[in-house]
Short mmCIF file of C-alpha atoms and ligand atoms in Angstrom, two decimals:
data_model
loop_
_atom_site.label_atom_id
_atom_site.label_comp_id
_atom_site.label_asym_id
_atom_site.label_seq_id
_atom_site.Cartn_x
_atom_site.Cartn_y
_atom_site.Cartn_z
CA UNK A 1 0.00 0.00 0.00
CA UNK A 2 1.30 3.43 -1.02
CA UNK A 3 0.25 6.47 1.00
CA UNK A 4 0.55 9.12 -1.73
CA UNK A 5 1.17 8.74 -5.46
CA UNK A 6 2.09 11.96 -7.31
CA UNK A 7 2.27 12.02 -11.10
CA UNK A 8 2.75 11.99 -13.94
CA UNK A 9 4.84 15.12 -13.42
CA UNK A 10 8.26 16.46 -14.31
CA UNK A 11 10.32 15.15 -11.39
CA UNK A 12 13.58 16.96 -10.59
CA UNK A 13 15.40 14.82 -8.01
CA UNK A 14 18.49 17.16 -8.01
CA UNK A 15 20.98 14.31 -7.47
CA UNK A 16 19.72 12.41 -10.54
CA UNK A 17 18.52 13.49 -14.01
CA UNK A 18 14.99 14.93 -14.31
CA UNK A 19 12.33 12.57 -15.69
CA UNK A 20 8.61 12.54 -16.36
CA UNK A 21 6.90 10.10 -14.05
CA UNK A 22 5.86 9.40 -10.50
CA UNK A 23 6.91 9.97 -6.92
CA UNK A 24 5.38 7.72 -4.29
CA UNK A 25 5.43 8.25 -0.55
CA UNK A 26 4.94 5.62 2.12
CA UNK A 27 5.38 6.05 5.85
CA UNK A 28 6.65 9.58 5.34
CA UNK A 29 9.51 8.43 3.11
CA UNK A 30 10.00 8.34 -0.66
CA UNK A 31 9.16 4.77 -1.58
CA UNK A 32 9.25 4.95 -5.39
CA UNK A 33 10.58 7.16 -8.19
CA UNK A 34 10.01 6.09 -11.77
CA UNK A 35 8.50 6.71 -15.19
CA UNK A 36 5.68 4.30 -14.28
CA UNK A 37 3.84 4.01 -10.97
CA UNK A 38 4.05 0.89 -8.82
CA UNK A 39 1.17 -1.58 -8.95
CA UNK A 40 0.32 -0.99 -5.29
CA UNK A 41 -2.95 0.70 -4.37
CA UNK A 42 -2.52 4.31 -3.22
CA UNK A 43 -4.48 5.90 -0.37
CA UNK A 44 -4.13 9.28 -2.11
CA UNK A 45 -3.51 9.94 -5.79
CA UNK A 46 -2.37 13.38 -6.89
CA UNK A 47 -2.83 13.92 -10.62
CA UNK A 48 0.00 16.25 -11.51
CA UNK A 49 0.10 16.55 -15.28
CA UNK A 50 2.30 19.47 -16.24
CA UNK A 51 3.42 20.03 -12.67
CA UNK A 52 7.03 19.97 -11.48
CA UNK A 53 8.12 18.12 -8.35
CA UNK A 54 11.27 19.30 -6.58
CA UNK A 55 12.80 18.63 -3.17
CA UNK A 56 11.75 21.07 -0.46
CA UNK A 57 14.19 23.96 -0.33
CA UNK A 58 16.73 24.08 2.50
CA UNK A 59 17.16 27.50 4.10
CA UNK A 60 20.54 27.38 5.84
CA UNK A 61 20.12 30.63 7.76
CA UNK A 62 16.71 31.78 8.95
CA UNK A 63 16.20 33.89 12.10
CA UNK A 64 12.61 32.91 12.90
CA UNK A 65 12.47 35.13 16.00
CA UNK A 66 13.10 38.23 13.87
CA UNK A 67 9.98 37.83 11.75
CA UNK A 68 8.07 40.41 13.81
CA UNK A 69 10.94 42.84 13.19
CA UNK A 70 10.59 43.05 9.44
CA UNK A 71 11.61 46.51 8.25
CA UNK A 72 13.48 47.50 11.44
CA UNK A 73 16.88 47.21 9.78
CA UNK A 74 16.43 49.23 6.63
CA UNK A 75 19.24 51.50 5.47
CA UNK A 76 21.60 51.26 8.48
CA UNK A 77 25.10 49.79 8.89
CA UNK A 78 25.66 46.44 10.59
CA UNK A 79 26.62 47.60 14.08
CA UNK A 80 23.74 50.12 14.19
CA UNK A 81 21.49 47.37 12.85
CA UNK A 82 22.64 45.00 15.60
CA UNK A 83 23.08 47.24 18.65
CA UNK A 84 20.28 49.78 18.11
CA UNK A 85 17.68 47.77 16.26
CA UNK A 86 17.98 44.01 16.66
CA UNK A 87 19.14 43.69 20.25
CA UNK A 88 16.45 46.10 21.60
CA UNK A 89 13.89 44.23 19.48
CA UNK A 90 15.04 40.85 20.78
CA UNK A 91 15.04 42.07 24.39
CA UNK A 92 11.45 43.31 24.00
CA UNK A 93 10.33 39.96 22.64
CA UNK A 94 8.46 37.66 25.03
CA UNK A 95 8.43 33.91 24.64
CA UNK A 96 4.89 34.11 23.26
CA UNK A 97 6.07 36.70 20.72
CA UNK A 98 8.94 34.42 19.68
CA UNK A 99 6.50 31.56 19.18
CA UNK A 100 4.23 33.66 16.98
CA UNK A 101 7.23 35.10 15.11
CA UNK A 102 8.49 31.60 14.33
CA UNK A 103 5.04 30.48 13.22
CA UNK A 104 4.68 33.40 10.81
CA UNK A 105 8.19 32.83 9.52
CA UNK A 106 7.40 29.15 8.94
CA UNK A 107 4.26 30.14 7.02
CA UNK A 108 6.38 32.30 4.71
CA UNK A 109 8.85 29.44 4.31
CA UNK A 110 6.08 26.99 3.35
CA UNK A 111 4.61 29.44 0.84
CA UNK A 112 8.05 29.62 -0.77
CA UNK A 113 8.61 25.88 -0.87
CA UNK A 114 11.05 25.61 2.04
CA UNK A 115 10.75 22.55 4.28
CA UNK A 116 13.98 22.75 6.31
CA UNK A 117 15.48 25.77 8.02
CA UNK A 118 18.54 26.34 10.16
CA UNK A 119 17.67 28.86 12.85
CA UNK A 120 20.72 30.41 14.50
CA UNK A 121 18.55 31.27 17.46
CA UNK A 122 17.17 34.04 19.56
CA UNK A 123 16.61 34.03 23.32
CA UNK A 124 13.32 32.13 23.57
CA UNK A 125 14.16 28.87 21.89
CA UNK A 126 11.29 26.94 23.49
CA UNK A 127 8.81 29.41 21.99
CA UNK A 128 10.52 29.29 18.61
CA UNK A 129 10.47 25.50 18.68
CA UNK A 130 6.75 25.44 19.42
CA UNK A 131 6.00 27.91 16.62
CA UNK A 132 8.00 25.94 14.07
CA UNK A 133 6.54 22.62 15.25
CA UNK A 134 3.02 24.02 14.88
CA UNK A 135 3.72 24.87 11.24
CA UNK A 136 5.21 21.43 10.62
CA UNK A 137 8.46 22.22 8.83
CA UNK A 138 11.80 20.69 9.71
CA UNK A 139 14.30 22.83 11.63
CA UNK A 140 17.73 22.88 13.09
CA UNK A 141 17.21 25.04 16.17
CA UNK A 142 19.80 27.12 17.96
CA UNK A 143 20.16 29.59 20.82
CA UNK A 144 21.92 32.88 20.24
CA UNK A 145 25.13 32.46 22.24
CA UNK A 146 27.42 35.19 23.59
CA UNK A 147 29.68 35.19 26.64
CA UNK A 148 31.88 38.24 26.22
CA UNK A 149 32.68 41.39 24.29
CA UNK A 150 31.21 44.85 23.88
CA UNK A 151 27.70 45.97 23.19
CA UNK A 152 25.85 42.99 24.61
CA UNK A 153 22.41 44.05 25.80
CA UNK A 154 22.10 44.41 29.61
CA UNK A 155 19.56 41.61 29.93
CA UNK A 156 21.76 39.21 28.03
CA UNK A 157 25.04 38.81 29.93
CA UNK A 158 25.83 35.21 30.67
CA UNK A 159 29.04 33.45 31.62
CA UNK A 160 30.59 30.81 29.38
CA UNK A 161 29.27 28.06 31.67
CA UNK A 162 25.76 29.53 31.65
CA UNK A 163 25.72 29.80 27.86
CA UNK A 164 26.78 26.17 27.50
CA UNK A 165 24.41 24.86 30.17
CA UNK A 166 21.44 26.62 28.55
CA UNK A 167 22.29 24.99 25.24
CA UNK A 168 22.80 21.53 26.79
CA UNK A 169 19.36 21.87 28.31
CA UNK A 170 17.79 22.80 24.96
CA UNK A 171 19.62 20.00 23.16
CA UNK A 172 18.17 17.49 25.60
CA UNK A 173 14.68 18.86 25.02
CA UNK A 174 14.60 19.41 21.27
CA UNK A 175 17.23 17.35 19.48
CA UNK A 176 15.30 14.62 17.70
CA UNK A 177 11.95 15.93 18.94
CA UNK A 178 9.64 15.38 15.95
CA UNK A 179 11.03 17.27 12.94
CA UNK A 180 13.29 19.39 15.14
CA UNK A 181 16.99 19.03 15.82
CA UNK A 182 19.31 21.17 17.88
CA UNK A 183 22.55 22.82 16.87
CA UNK A 184 24.97 24.73 19.06
CA UNK A 185 25.57 28.31 17.99
CA UNK A 186 28.11 31.08 18.27
CA UNK A 187 26.74 34.52 17.47
CA UNK A 188 29.91 36.22 16.24
CA UNK A 189 33.54 36.29 17.31
CA UNK A 190 32.99 39.79 18.73
CA UNK A 191 30.97 38.18 21.52
CA UNK A 192 32.40 34.67 21.86
CA UNK A 193 35.50 33.77 23.88
CA UNK A 194 37.91 31.10 22.69
CA UNK A 195 36.77 28.88 25.58
CA UNK A 196 33.18 29.15 24.37
CA UNK A 197 34.16 28.42 20.77
CA UNK A 198 36.17 25.34 21.68
CA UNK A 199 33.58 23.93 24.09
CA UNK A 200 30.74 24.63 21.66
CA UNK A 201 32.42 22.73 18.84
CA UNK A 202 33.16 19.79 21.17
CA UNK A 203 29.54 19.60 22.30
CA UNK A 204 28.15 19.80 18.77
CA UNK A 205 30.41 16.97 17.66
CA UNK A 206 29.35 14.86 20.65
CA UNK A 207 25.69 15.48 19.77
CA UNK A 208 26.27 14.61 16.12
CA UNK A 209 25.07 18.04 15.08
CA UNK A 210 26.61 21.23 13.71
CA UNK A 211 27.61 24.67 14.98
CA UNK A 212 26.08 27.73 13.37
CA UNK A 213 28.28 30.83 13.50
CA UNK A 214 28.28 34.22 11.78
CA UNK A 215 31.77 34.48 10.28
CA UNK A 216 33.72 37.29 8.59
CA UNK A 217 30.68 39.51 8.19
CA UNK A 218 32.43 42.89 7.98
CA UNK A 219 36.05 44.11 7.66
CA UNK A 220 35.85 45.44 11.23
CA UNK A 221 35.30 41.88 12.44
CA UNK A 222 38.58 40.68 10.93
CA UNK A 223 40.35 43.76 12.30
CA UNK A 224 38.91 43.04 15.74
CA UNK A 225 39.98 39.40 15.65
CA UNK A 226 43.48 40.36 14.49
CA UNK A 227 43.72 42.91 17.33
CA UNK A 228 42.43 40.58 20.05
CA UNK A 229 43.60 37.14 18.89
CA UNK A 230 46.32 37.85 16.35
CA UNK A 231 44.68 36.51 13.18
CA UNK A 232 41.56 36.99 11.07
CA UNK A 233 38.40 35.14 12.10
CA UNK A 234 38.73 32.18 9.72
CA UNK A 235 42.45 31.75 10.45
CA UNK A 236 41.77 31.93 14.16
CA UNK A 237 38.96 29.38 13.97
CA UNK A 238 41.33 27.10 12.07
CA UNK A 239 43.97 27.47 14.80
CA UNK A 240 41.36 26.55 17.42
CA UNK A 241 40.48 23.40 15.48
CA UNK A 242 36.94 24.71 15.00
CA UNK A 243 36.83 24.73 11.18
CA UNK A 244 35.38 21.57 9.72
CA UNK A 245 32.29 20.00 8.15
CA UNK A 246 30.39 20.52 11.42
CA UNK A 247 30.84 24.30 11.56
CA UNK A 248 28.48 26.28 9.31
CA UNK A 249 30.18 29.58 8.46
CA UNK A 250 27.32 31.99 7.90
CA UNK A 251 27.87 34.92 5.51
CA UNK A 252 31.69 34.55 5.13
CA UNK A 253 31.81 37.78 3.15
CA UNK A 254 35.30 39.11 3.81
CA UNK A 255 37.75 36.35 2.92
CA UNK A 256 41.11 36.31 1.15
CA UNK A 257 42.37 33.47 -1.04
CA UNK A 258 44.06 31.64 1.84
CA UNK A 259 40.92 31.76 3.95
CA UNK A 260 38.82 30.34 1.11
CA UNK A 261 41.41 27.57 0.85
CA UNK A 262 41.14 26.92 4.61
CA UNK A 263 37.36 26.52 4.27
CA UNK A 264 37.78 24.17 1.32
CA UNK A 265 40.51 22.01 2.84
CA UNK A 266 38.72 21.67 6.18
CA UNK A 267 35.35 20.91 4.55
CA UNK A 268 33.77 23.87 6.34
CA UNK A 269 30.48 24.80 4.61
CA UNK A 270 29.27 28.35 3.98
CA UNK A 271 25.75 29.73 4.20
CA UNK A 272 25.37 32.39 1.50
CA UNK A 273 22.62 34.87 2.28
CA UNK A 274 22.59 36.83 -0.93
CA UNK A 275 20.06 39.57 -0.17
CA UNK A 276 21.24 40.13 3.37
CA UNK A 277 24.89 40.12 2.34
CA UNK A 278 24.45 42.60 -0.49
CA UNK A 279 22.18 44.79 1.61
CA UNK A 280 24.29 45.07 4.75
CA UNK A 281 27.62 43.28 4.59
CA UNK A 282 29.24 43.22 1.16
CA UNK A 283 29.82 40.89 -1.77
CA UNK A 284 31.09 37.43 -0.86
CA UNK A 285 33.24 35.57 -3.39
CA UNK A 286 30.83 32.70 -3.92
CA UNK A 287 32.02 31.82 -7.42
CA UNK A 288 35.62 31.72 -6.13
CA UNK A 289 34.53 29.53 -3.22
CA UNK A 290 32.81 27.09 -5.56
CA UNK A 291 35.93 27.01 -7.76
CA UNK A 292 37.99 26.19 -4.66
CA UNK A 293 35.60 23.38 -3.69
CA UNK A 294 33.83 25.02 -0.75
CA UNK A 295 30.38 23.61 0.00
CA UNK A 296 27.86 26.47 -0.22
CA UNK A 297 24.20 26.50 0.81
CA UNK A 298 21.77 29.41 0.54
CA UNK A 299 19.79 31.19 3.22
CA UNK A 300 17.41 34.09 3.67
CA UNK A 301 18.73 35.39 7.02
CA UNK A 302 16.04 37.23 9.00
CA UNK A 303 13.21 39.56 8.07
CA UNK A 304 15.01 42.74 9.24
CA UNK A 305 18.10 41.95 7.17
CA UNK A 306 16.51 40.65 3.99
CA UNK A 307 12.86 41.72 4.14
CA UNK A 308 12.10 38.93 1.68
CA UNK A 309 12.23 35.47 3.22
CA UNK A 310 12.09 33.39 0.09
CA UNK A 311 14.61 30.82 -1.09
CA UNK A 312 13.19 31.33 -4.57
CA UNK A 313 14.34 34.96 -4.50
CA UNK A 314 17.67 33.91 -2.99
CA UNK A 315 18.38 31.48 -5.84
CA UNK A 316 17.74 34.14 -8.46
CA UNK A 317 19.73 36.84 -6.69
CA UNK A 318 22.65 34.53 -5.83
CA UNK A 319 23.01 33.55 -9.47
CA UNK A 320 22.57 37.01 -11.01
CA UNK A 321 24.81 38.86 -8.57
CA UNK A 322 27.80 36.51 -8.88
CA UNK A 323 27.57 36.64 -12.67
CA UNK A 324 27.79 40.42 -12.45
CA UNK A 325 30.54 40.50 -9.84
CA UNK A 326 32.73 38.13 -11.80
CA UNK A 327 31.65 39.65 -15.13
CA UNK A 328 31.12 36.08 -16.23
CA UNK A 329 27.59 34.87 -17.04
CA UNK A 330 28.74 31.23 -16.92
CA UNK A 331 29.35 31.14 -13.16
CA UNK A 332 26.67 29.72 -10.83
CA UNK A 333 24.67 27.96 -13.57
CA UNK A 334 21.06 27.16 -12.72
CA UNK A 335 21.62 23.50 -11.90
CA UNK A 336 24.35 24.39 -9.42
CA UNK A 337 22.18 27.05 -7.77
CA UNK A 338 19.23 24.66 -7.47
CA UNK A 339 21.58 22.19 -5.83
CA UNK A 340 22.82 24.87 -3.42
CA UNK A 341 19.21 25.56 -2.43
CA UNK A 342 18.46 21.89 -1.79
CA UNK A 343 21.02 19.09 -1.50
CA UNK A 344 24.08 21.22 -0.76
CA UNK A 345 22.12 23.07 1.92
CA UNK A 346 21.18 19.75 3.50
CA UNK A 347 24.83 18.63 3.33
CA UNK A 348 25.88 21.90 4.98
CA UNK A 349 23.52 21.12 7.87
CA UNK A 350 24.68 17.51 8.12
CA UNK A 351 21.23 16.28 7.05
CA UNK A 352 21.75 15.10 3.47
CA UNK A 353 21.16 11.48 4.48
CA UNK A 354 17.64 12.50 5.47
CA UNK A 355 16.53 15.19 2.99
CA UNK A 356 17.75 17.56 0.27
CA UNK A 357 16.99 15.48 -2.82
CA UNK A 358 14.29 13.15 -4.07
CA UNK A 359 15.84 9.75 -3.48
CA UNK A 360 14.53 6.38 -2.37
CA UNK A 361 14.37 6.11 1.39
CA UNK A 362 14.81 9.81 2.10
CA UNK A 363 12.08 11.58 4.03
CA UNK A 364 9.36 12.94 1.75
CA UNK A 365 10.04 16.68 1.82
CA UNK A 366 8.86 17.90 -1.58
CA UNK A 367 7.19 20.71 -3.45
CA UNK A 368 4.66 20.58 -6.24
CA UNK A 369 5.11 23.55 -8.58
CA UNK A 370 2.49 24.88 -10.98
CA UNK A 371 4.30 26.27 -14.03
CA UNK A 372 1.13 27.56 -15.73
CA UNK A 373 1.75 31.23 -14.90
CA UNK A 374 2.84 34.11 -17.11
CA UNK A 375 6.32 34.15 -15.54
CA UNK A 376 7.02 30.48 -16.23
CA UNK A 377 4.76 28.85 -18.82
CA UNK A 378 6.87 29.69 -21.88
CA UNK A 379 10.25 28.71 -20.39
CA UNK A 380 12.48 26.80 -22.83
CA UNK A 381 14.13 24.77 -20.08
CA UNK A 382 11.91 24.25 -17.04
CA UNK A 383 14.82 23.11 -14.85
CA UNK A 384 16.81 26.24 -15.59
CA UNK A 385 13.64 28.28 -15.04
CA UNK A 386 13.46 26.96 -11.47
CA UNK A 387 16.23 29.45 -10.77
CA UNK A 388 15.65 32.13 -13.39
CA UNK A 389 11.86 32.43 -13.52
CA UNK A 390 10.27 30.72 -10.53
CA UNK A 391 8.21 32.83 -8.14
CA UNK A 392 6.28 32.13 -4.96
CA UNK A 393 3.01 31.95 -6.85
CA UNK A 394 4.24 28.79 -8.60
CA UNK A 395 4.39 26.93 -5.27
CA UNK A 396 1.16 24.94 -5.24
CA UNK A 397 1.59 22.21 -2.62
CA UNK A 398 4.24 21.45 -0.02
CA UNK A 399 4.90 18.18 1.79
CA UNK A 400 7.19 17.63 4.78
CA UNK A 401 7.89 14.18 6.20
CA UNK A 402 5.05 12.81 4.07
CA UNK A 403 2.50 15.31 5.42
CA UNK A 404 0.93 17.99 3.23
CA UNK A 405 1.56 21.36 4.90
CA UNK A 406 0.07 23.23 1.95
CA UNK A 407 -2.29 21.76 -0.60
CA UNK A 408 -3.51 23.75 -3.61
CA UNK A 409 -2.13 26.91 -1.98
CA UNK A 410 -4.08 26.44 1.27
CA UNK A 411 -2.22 25.77 4.50
CA UNK A 412 -3.50 22.57 6.03
CA UNK A 413 -2.63 23.18 9.69
CA UNK A 414 -2.99 26.91 10.16
CA UNK A 415 -5.69 29.58 10.04
CA UNK A 416 -3.37 31.86 8.12
CA UNK A 417 -5.52 35.03 8.17
CA UNK A 418 -5.96 34.91 11.94
CA UNK A 419 -2.27 34.27 12.56
CA UNK A 420 -1.19 37.15 10.31
CA UNK A 421 -3.62 39.60 11.92
CA UNK A 422 -2.38 38.66 15.39
CA UNK A 423 1.25 38.90 14.24
CA UNK A 424 0.80 42.42 12.81
CA UNK A 425 -0.65 43.61 16.13
CA UNK A 426 2.06 41.85 18.14
CA UNK A 427 4.85 43.30 15.96
CA UNK A 428 3.53 46.83 16.63
CA UNK A 429 3.43 46.08 20.36
CA UNK A 430 7.04 44.84 20.34
CA UNK A 431 8.18 47.99 18.50
CA UNK A 432 6.45 50.12 21.15
CA UNK A 433 8.09 48.23 24.03
CA UNK A 434 11.48 48.47 22.32
CA UNK A 435 11.04 52.24 21.92
CA UNK A 436 11.10 52.02 18.14
CA UNK A 437 7.84 53.68 17.20
ZN1 LIG B 501 22.24 35.66 11.14
#
């Protein structure tokens, strides 16, 4: 007995050639891929003629707790953005706000075809976890971790031991809880001691998870690390033994050739947040990283740093911008960018054995796209158009772990209108409490 049979459709597995045929799902896993369906009876049959089936997108950097702060970070530099906008916002956020923020963020992710996010964490991780779990997507949770340095908000000053203990506690509660996993985090090297970095990496490795860390975001960060530790951030992390496949270097904008080589040789993956990078931080050398063999996933970052929270937009922007920066239209071809947004993102989060492509035995995280729209219908190559032409309105149905979270553009679990109305009111209340009205 098959639970769900989808097809015939254009199936784009990402780690195998596209074909026209069927995807079948049983027990939440992909049980069949082929030009013909199996002979088994199916509990649900989804006629999908003309549709495209792709793996759910993997968003490798998504601050769910910042969703109520959309628009707070427009047109300011990074340290103003962080110290005067984001930290006051985060301090004003209650656990109930964080839960609602995460739920709204997850709704936006579903509407854009994303089924797995890596959340680098805010302060109310239990609330964020509940919000994400209510929406039903998969997530790698984290807690924003800082134990030292300047500018930390008054309500957020913890010792190294306290930071670690809080994360151990969350790992015990959430790692492997439903579709949630836990990852240790380091906010930035400005606010993380070497003891915290070393202990964090050790704990993540023991848990079999990854560390999320903002790395080399601005030139001032490298200057600070040189002044306080004697080397740039990436070099210093390498000296500490922290660089490796289990450390996700988020942003990684300001790198020289040797640092790119250090990422490549250590297997340290990068989360490229195109919109957020270009808006606030600078232009990372993604094409150079790919040439060097660095594993790169894509991410949206948070609502105050991107304003759009769509992996579809990120794919398009990542491709276009690197072509322009390198003055070479052949870099970041569509197939590579689609892979960055799916399988490579899952690899960067250490979850490629579970999701990231349509493959037998993987969990059924997939998206049904409707190409019959003015922006897509005439595309010569529908696979290329997944990067160059796709928009949110093409996302018709979304499945995570074998469960439909959106079907024919309607969310199955959530009263979307009520949640959005509540979120708009709550966002205004948070701005008032943070003194940002
Ligand atoms: Zn971030």
